[in-house]
Short mmCIF file of C-alpha atoms and ligand atoms in Angstrom, two decimals:
data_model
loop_
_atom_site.label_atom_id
_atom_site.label_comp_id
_atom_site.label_asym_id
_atom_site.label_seq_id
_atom_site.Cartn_x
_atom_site.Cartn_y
_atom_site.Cartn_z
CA UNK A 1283 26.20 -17.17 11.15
CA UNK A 1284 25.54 -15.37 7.80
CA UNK A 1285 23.29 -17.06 5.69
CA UNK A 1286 24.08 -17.61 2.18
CA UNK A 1287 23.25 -19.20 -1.42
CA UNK A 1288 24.74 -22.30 -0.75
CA UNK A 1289 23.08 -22.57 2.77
CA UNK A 1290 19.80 -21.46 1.44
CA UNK A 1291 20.03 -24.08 -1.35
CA UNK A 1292 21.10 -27.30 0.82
CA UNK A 1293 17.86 -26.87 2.47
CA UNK A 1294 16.06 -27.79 -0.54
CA UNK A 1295 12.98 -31.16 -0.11
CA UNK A 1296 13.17 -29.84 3.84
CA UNK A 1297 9.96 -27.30 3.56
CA UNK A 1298 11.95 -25.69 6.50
CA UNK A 1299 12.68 -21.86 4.70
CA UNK A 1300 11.19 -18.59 6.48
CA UNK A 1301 11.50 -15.55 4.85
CA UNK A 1302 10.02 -12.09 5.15
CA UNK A 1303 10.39 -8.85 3.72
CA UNK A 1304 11.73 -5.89 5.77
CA UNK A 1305 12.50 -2.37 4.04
CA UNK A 1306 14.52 -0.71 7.22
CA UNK A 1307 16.91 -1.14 9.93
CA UNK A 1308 15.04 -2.10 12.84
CA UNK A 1309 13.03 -3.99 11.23
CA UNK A 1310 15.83 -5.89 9.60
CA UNK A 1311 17.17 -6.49 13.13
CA UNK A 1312 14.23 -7.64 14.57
CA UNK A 1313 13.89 -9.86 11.44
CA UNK A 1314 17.31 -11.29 11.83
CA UNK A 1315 17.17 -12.22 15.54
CA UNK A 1316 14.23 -13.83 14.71
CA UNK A 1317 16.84 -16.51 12.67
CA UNK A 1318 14.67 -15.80 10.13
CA UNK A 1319 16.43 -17.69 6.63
CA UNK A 1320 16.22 -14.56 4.05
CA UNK A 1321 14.93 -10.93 4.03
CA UNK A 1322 13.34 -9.48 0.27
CA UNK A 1323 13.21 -5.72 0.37
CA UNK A 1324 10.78 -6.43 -1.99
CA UNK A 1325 8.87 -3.75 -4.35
CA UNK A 1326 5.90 -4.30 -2.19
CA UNK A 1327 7.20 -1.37 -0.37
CA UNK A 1328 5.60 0.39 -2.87
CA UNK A 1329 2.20 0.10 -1.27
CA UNK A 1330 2.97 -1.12 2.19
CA UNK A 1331 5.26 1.83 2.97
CA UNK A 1332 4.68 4.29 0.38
CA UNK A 1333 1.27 4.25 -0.34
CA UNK A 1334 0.91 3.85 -3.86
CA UNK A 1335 -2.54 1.62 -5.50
CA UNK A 1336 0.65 -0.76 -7.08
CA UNK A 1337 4.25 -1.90 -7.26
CA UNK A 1338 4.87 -0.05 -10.35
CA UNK A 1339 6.30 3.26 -9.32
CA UNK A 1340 8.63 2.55 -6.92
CA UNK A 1341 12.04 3.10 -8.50
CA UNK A 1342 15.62 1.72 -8.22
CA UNK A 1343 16.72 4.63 -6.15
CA UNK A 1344 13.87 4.47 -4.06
CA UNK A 1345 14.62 0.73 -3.73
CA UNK A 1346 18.20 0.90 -3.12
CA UNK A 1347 17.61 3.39 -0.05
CA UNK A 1348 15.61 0.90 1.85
CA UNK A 1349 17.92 -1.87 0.78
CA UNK A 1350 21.13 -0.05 2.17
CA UNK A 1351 18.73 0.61 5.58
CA UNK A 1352 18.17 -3.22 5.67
CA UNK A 1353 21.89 -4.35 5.15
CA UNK A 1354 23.03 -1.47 7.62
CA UNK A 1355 21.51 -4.10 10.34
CA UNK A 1356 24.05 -6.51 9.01
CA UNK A 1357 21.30 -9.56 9.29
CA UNK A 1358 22.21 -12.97 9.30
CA UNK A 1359 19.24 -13.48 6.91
CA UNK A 1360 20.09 -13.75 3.02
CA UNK A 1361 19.43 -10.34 2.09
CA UNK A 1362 17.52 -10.23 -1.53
CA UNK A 1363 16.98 -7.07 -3.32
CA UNK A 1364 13.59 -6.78 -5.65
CA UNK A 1365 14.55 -5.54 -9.26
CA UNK A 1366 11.74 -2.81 -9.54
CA UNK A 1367 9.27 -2.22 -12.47
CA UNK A 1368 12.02 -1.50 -15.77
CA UNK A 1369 15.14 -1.71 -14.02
CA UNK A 1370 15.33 -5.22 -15.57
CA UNK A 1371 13.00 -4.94 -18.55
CA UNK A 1372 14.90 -2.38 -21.08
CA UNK A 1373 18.31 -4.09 -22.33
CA UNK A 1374 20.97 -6.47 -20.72
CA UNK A 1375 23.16 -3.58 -20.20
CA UNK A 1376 21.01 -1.30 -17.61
CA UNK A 1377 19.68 -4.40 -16.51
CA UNK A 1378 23.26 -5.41 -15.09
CA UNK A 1379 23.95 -1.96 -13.95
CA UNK A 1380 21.25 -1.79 -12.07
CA UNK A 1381 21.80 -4.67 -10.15
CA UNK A 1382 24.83 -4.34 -9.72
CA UNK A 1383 23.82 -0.79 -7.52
CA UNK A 1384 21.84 -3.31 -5.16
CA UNK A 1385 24.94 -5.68 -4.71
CA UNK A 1386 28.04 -2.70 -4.62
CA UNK A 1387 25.78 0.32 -3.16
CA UNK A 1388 23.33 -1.82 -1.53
CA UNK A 1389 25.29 -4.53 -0.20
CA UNK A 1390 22.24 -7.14 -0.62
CA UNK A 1391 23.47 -10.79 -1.49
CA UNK A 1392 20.93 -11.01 -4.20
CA UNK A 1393 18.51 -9.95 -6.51
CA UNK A 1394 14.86 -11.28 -7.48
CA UNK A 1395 13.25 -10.55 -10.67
CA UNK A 1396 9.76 -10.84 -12.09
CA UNK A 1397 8.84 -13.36 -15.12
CA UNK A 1398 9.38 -16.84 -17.22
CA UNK A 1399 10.94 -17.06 -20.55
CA UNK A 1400 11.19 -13.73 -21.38
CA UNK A 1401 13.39 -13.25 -18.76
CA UNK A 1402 15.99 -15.64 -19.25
CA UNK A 1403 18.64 -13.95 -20.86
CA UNK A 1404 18.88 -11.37 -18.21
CA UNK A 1405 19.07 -13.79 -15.74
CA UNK A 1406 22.11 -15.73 -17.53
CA UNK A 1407 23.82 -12.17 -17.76
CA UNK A 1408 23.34 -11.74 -13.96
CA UNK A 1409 25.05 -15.08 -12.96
CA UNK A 1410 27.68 -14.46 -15.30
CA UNK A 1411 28.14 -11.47 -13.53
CA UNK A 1412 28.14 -13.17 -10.11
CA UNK A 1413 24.95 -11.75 -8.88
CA UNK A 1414 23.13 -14.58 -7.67
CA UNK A 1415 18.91 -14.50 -8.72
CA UNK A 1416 15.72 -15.45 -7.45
CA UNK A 1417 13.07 -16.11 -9.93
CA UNK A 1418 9.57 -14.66 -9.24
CA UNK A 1419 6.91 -16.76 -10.77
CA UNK A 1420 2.73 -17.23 -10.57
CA UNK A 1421 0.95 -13.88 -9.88
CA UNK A 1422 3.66 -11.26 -10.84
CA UNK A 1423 2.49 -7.89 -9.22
CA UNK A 1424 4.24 -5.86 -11.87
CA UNK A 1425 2.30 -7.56 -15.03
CA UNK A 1426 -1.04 -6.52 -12.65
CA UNK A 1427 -1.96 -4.05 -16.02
CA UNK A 1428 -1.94 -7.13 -17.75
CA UNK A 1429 -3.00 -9.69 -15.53
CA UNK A 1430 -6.20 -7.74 -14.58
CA UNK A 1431 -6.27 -7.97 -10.93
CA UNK A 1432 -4.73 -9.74 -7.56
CA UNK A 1433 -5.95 -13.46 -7.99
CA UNK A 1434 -4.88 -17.21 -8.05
CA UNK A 1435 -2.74 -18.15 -11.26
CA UNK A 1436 -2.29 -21.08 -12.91
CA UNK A 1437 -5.73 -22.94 -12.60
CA UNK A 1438 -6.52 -23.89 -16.24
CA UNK A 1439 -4.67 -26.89 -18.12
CA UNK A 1440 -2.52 -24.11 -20.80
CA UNK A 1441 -1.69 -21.92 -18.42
CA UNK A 1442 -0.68 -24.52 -15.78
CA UNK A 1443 1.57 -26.40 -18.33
CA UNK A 1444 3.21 -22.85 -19.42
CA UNK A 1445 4.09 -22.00 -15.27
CA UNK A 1446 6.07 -25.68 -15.28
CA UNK A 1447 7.69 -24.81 -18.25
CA UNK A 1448 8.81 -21.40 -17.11
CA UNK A 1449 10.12 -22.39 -14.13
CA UNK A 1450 11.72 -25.32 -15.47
CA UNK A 1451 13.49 -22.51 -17.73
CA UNK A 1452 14.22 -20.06 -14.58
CA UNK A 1453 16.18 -23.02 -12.89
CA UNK A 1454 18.08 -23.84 -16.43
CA UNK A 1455 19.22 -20.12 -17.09
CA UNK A 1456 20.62 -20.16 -13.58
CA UNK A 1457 18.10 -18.98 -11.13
CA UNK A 1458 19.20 -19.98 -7.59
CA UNK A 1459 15.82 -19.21 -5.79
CA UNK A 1460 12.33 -19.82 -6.90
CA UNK A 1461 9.39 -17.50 -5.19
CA UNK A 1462 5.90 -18.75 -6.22
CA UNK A 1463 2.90 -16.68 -4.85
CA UNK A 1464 -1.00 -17.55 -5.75
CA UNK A 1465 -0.95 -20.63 -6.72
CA UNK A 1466 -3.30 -23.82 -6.43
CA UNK A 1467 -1.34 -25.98 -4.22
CA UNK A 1468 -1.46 -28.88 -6.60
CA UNK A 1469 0.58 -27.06 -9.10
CA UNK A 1470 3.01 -25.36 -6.24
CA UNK A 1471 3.92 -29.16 -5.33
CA UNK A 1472 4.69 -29.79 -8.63
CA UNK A 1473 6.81 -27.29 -9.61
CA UNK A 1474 8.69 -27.57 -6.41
CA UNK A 1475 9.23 -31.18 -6.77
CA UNK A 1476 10.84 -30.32 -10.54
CA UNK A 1477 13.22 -28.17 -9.40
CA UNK A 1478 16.00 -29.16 -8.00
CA UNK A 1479 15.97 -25.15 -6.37
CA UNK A 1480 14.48 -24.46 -3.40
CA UNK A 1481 11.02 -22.92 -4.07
CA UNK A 1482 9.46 -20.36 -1.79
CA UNK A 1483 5.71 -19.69 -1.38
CA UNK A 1484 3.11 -16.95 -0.54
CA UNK A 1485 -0.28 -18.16 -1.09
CA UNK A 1486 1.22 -21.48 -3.10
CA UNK A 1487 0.10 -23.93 0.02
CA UNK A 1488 2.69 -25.69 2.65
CA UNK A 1489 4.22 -27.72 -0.02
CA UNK A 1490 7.17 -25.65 -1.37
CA UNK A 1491 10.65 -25.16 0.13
CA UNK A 1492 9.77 -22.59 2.62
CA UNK A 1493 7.56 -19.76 2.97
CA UNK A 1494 7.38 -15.80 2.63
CA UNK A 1495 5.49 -12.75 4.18
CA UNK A 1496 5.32 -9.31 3.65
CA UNK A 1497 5.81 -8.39 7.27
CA UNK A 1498 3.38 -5.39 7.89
CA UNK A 1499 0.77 -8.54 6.50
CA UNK A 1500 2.59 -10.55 9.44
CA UNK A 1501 1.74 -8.14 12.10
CA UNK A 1502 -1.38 -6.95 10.85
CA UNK A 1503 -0.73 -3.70 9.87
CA UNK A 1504 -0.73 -3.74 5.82
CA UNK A 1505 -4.29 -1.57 6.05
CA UNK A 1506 -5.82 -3.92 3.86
CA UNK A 1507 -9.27 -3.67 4.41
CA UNK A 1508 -9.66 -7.62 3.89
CA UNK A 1509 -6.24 -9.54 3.82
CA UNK A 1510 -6.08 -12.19 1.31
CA UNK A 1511 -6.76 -15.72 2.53
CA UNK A 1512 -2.83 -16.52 2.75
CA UNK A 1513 -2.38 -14.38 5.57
CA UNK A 1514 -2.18 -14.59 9.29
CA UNK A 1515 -1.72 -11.86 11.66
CA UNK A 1516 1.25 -13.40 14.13
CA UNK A 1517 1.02 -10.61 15.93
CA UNK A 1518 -2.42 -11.38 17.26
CA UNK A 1519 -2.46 -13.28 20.88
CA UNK A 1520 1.72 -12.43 20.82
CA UNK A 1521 3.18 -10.11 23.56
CA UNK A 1522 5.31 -8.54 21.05
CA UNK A 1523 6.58 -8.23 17.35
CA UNK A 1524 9.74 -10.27 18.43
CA UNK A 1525 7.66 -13.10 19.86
CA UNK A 1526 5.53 -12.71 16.33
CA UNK A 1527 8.31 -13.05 14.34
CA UNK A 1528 9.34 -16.11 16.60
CA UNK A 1529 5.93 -17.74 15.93
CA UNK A 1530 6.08 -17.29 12.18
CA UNK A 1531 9.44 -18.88 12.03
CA UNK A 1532 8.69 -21.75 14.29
CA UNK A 1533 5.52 -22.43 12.51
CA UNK A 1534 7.07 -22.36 9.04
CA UNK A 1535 9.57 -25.07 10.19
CA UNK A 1536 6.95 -27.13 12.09
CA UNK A 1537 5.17 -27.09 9.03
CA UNK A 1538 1.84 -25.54 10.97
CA UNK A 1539 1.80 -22.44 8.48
CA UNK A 1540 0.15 -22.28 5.99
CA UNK A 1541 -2.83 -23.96 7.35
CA UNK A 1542 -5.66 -24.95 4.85
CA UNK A 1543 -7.89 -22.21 5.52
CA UNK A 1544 -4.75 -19.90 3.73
CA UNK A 1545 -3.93 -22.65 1.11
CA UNK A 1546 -6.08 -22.30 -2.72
CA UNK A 1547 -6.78 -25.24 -3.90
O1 LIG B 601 7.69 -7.46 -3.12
C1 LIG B 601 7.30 -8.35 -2.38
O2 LIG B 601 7.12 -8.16 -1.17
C2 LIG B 601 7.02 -9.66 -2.95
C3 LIG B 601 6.05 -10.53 -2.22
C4 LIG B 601 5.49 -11.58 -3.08
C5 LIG B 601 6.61 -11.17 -1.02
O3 LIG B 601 7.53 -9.99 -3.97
#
């Protein structure tokens, strides 16, 4: 059975949503027999595939190639298609078009974009377009030049306050999807108990709607010299990726993963 908004979005308050990026075709199979909920191509491909120190130059071509590899697999998953670095950020106008590449040329079933506030108008213009949109909130990889580095978000009072207001604004200019990464699991519960969207984590604690990994992370193969604490290498102990991808799933929905030891608090 394809998986879809509506599907993903009835399993709100459940904490049972797995999801994992893939950027190719057997990947994306494996990723779908695993009955795993929704697959990002995220931008994260960037540096997990292509080498680069960031997400910022991967571009929407770039993108849309692994995206059309991913939906050539025809997963069950939700497929979700990561907006790159100014494909969204320029006007409404190229912001649509290029979205609309990832739905028509790409076949994905939705997009994701980076931001709060600032982002809602682009996000109104995509539903009114029909192009459903997951909201990307916390530690926003393609601010990093402004952020300053990789690290937990959200910990003082201000800045806490302005994350519930921002996703309280994603949800209200339409946003069907939340994903929430590096943040202390205090304010993930929060924010996922004031939206009536289903919120997804990486590195927000076992309290949101579901959970995400990048996959190479999953299997231990991101060459990260030291993972962050949010991850876990299924792979280890497993006989094979399938049975990996098994594991992660079943210990999403069992609520096993994450543990404390990959929760901030
Ligand atoms: O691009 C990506 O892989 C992401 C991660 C947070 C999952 O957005």
């Amino acid at each position: 059975m394809k998986k879809t908004v509506p599907y993903i979005n009835n399993l709100k308050g459940n904490r049972v949503i797995s999801m994992m990026t893939a950027y190719d075709y057997p990947t994306a199979k494996a990723v779908s027999e695993a009955e795993i909920d929704i697959v990002l191509v995220g931008d994260s491909l960037a540096q997990v595939v292509l080498g680069h120190d960031d997400t910022l130059s991967v571009t929407v071509d770039e993108m849309l190639h692994h995206v059309k590899a991913v939906t050539n697999a025809n997963p069950s998953s939700l497929v979700v298609a990561d907006m790159p670095y100014l494909s969204y950020h320029i006007n409404i106008s190229d912001s649509l078009k290029n979205a609309g590449r990832f739905i028509q040329e790409g076949k994905a079933d939705a997009v994701k974009v980076e931001g709060g506030e600032k982002r809602k108008e682009v996000i109104k213009a995509l539903i009114d377009a029909e192009i459903p949109v997951m909201g990307h909130l916390g530690l926003t990889p393609q601010s990093i030049n402004r952020i300053g580095g990789y690290f937990v978000q959200g910990r003082d009072k201000k800045k806490r306050q302005k994350l519930l207001v921002e996703a309280q604004s994603l949800e209200n200019a339409g946003a069907e999807m939340l994903l929430l990464e590096c943040v202390p699991n205090d304010l993930s519960k929060e924010i996922t108990s004031l939206l009536k969207i289903p919120v997804i984590g990486i590195g927000a604690g076992p309290e949101t709607d579901g959970q995400i990994m990048v996959i190479h992370d999953l299997l231990g193969i991101s060459c990260l010299e030291k993972p962050p604490k949010f991850v876990k290498d299924f792979l280890k102990g497993s006989s094979s990726v399938e049975v990996a991808l098994k594991k992660y799933v079943k210990s999403v929905k069992t609520k096993k993963f994450p543990s404390r030891a990959h929760t901030f608090y």
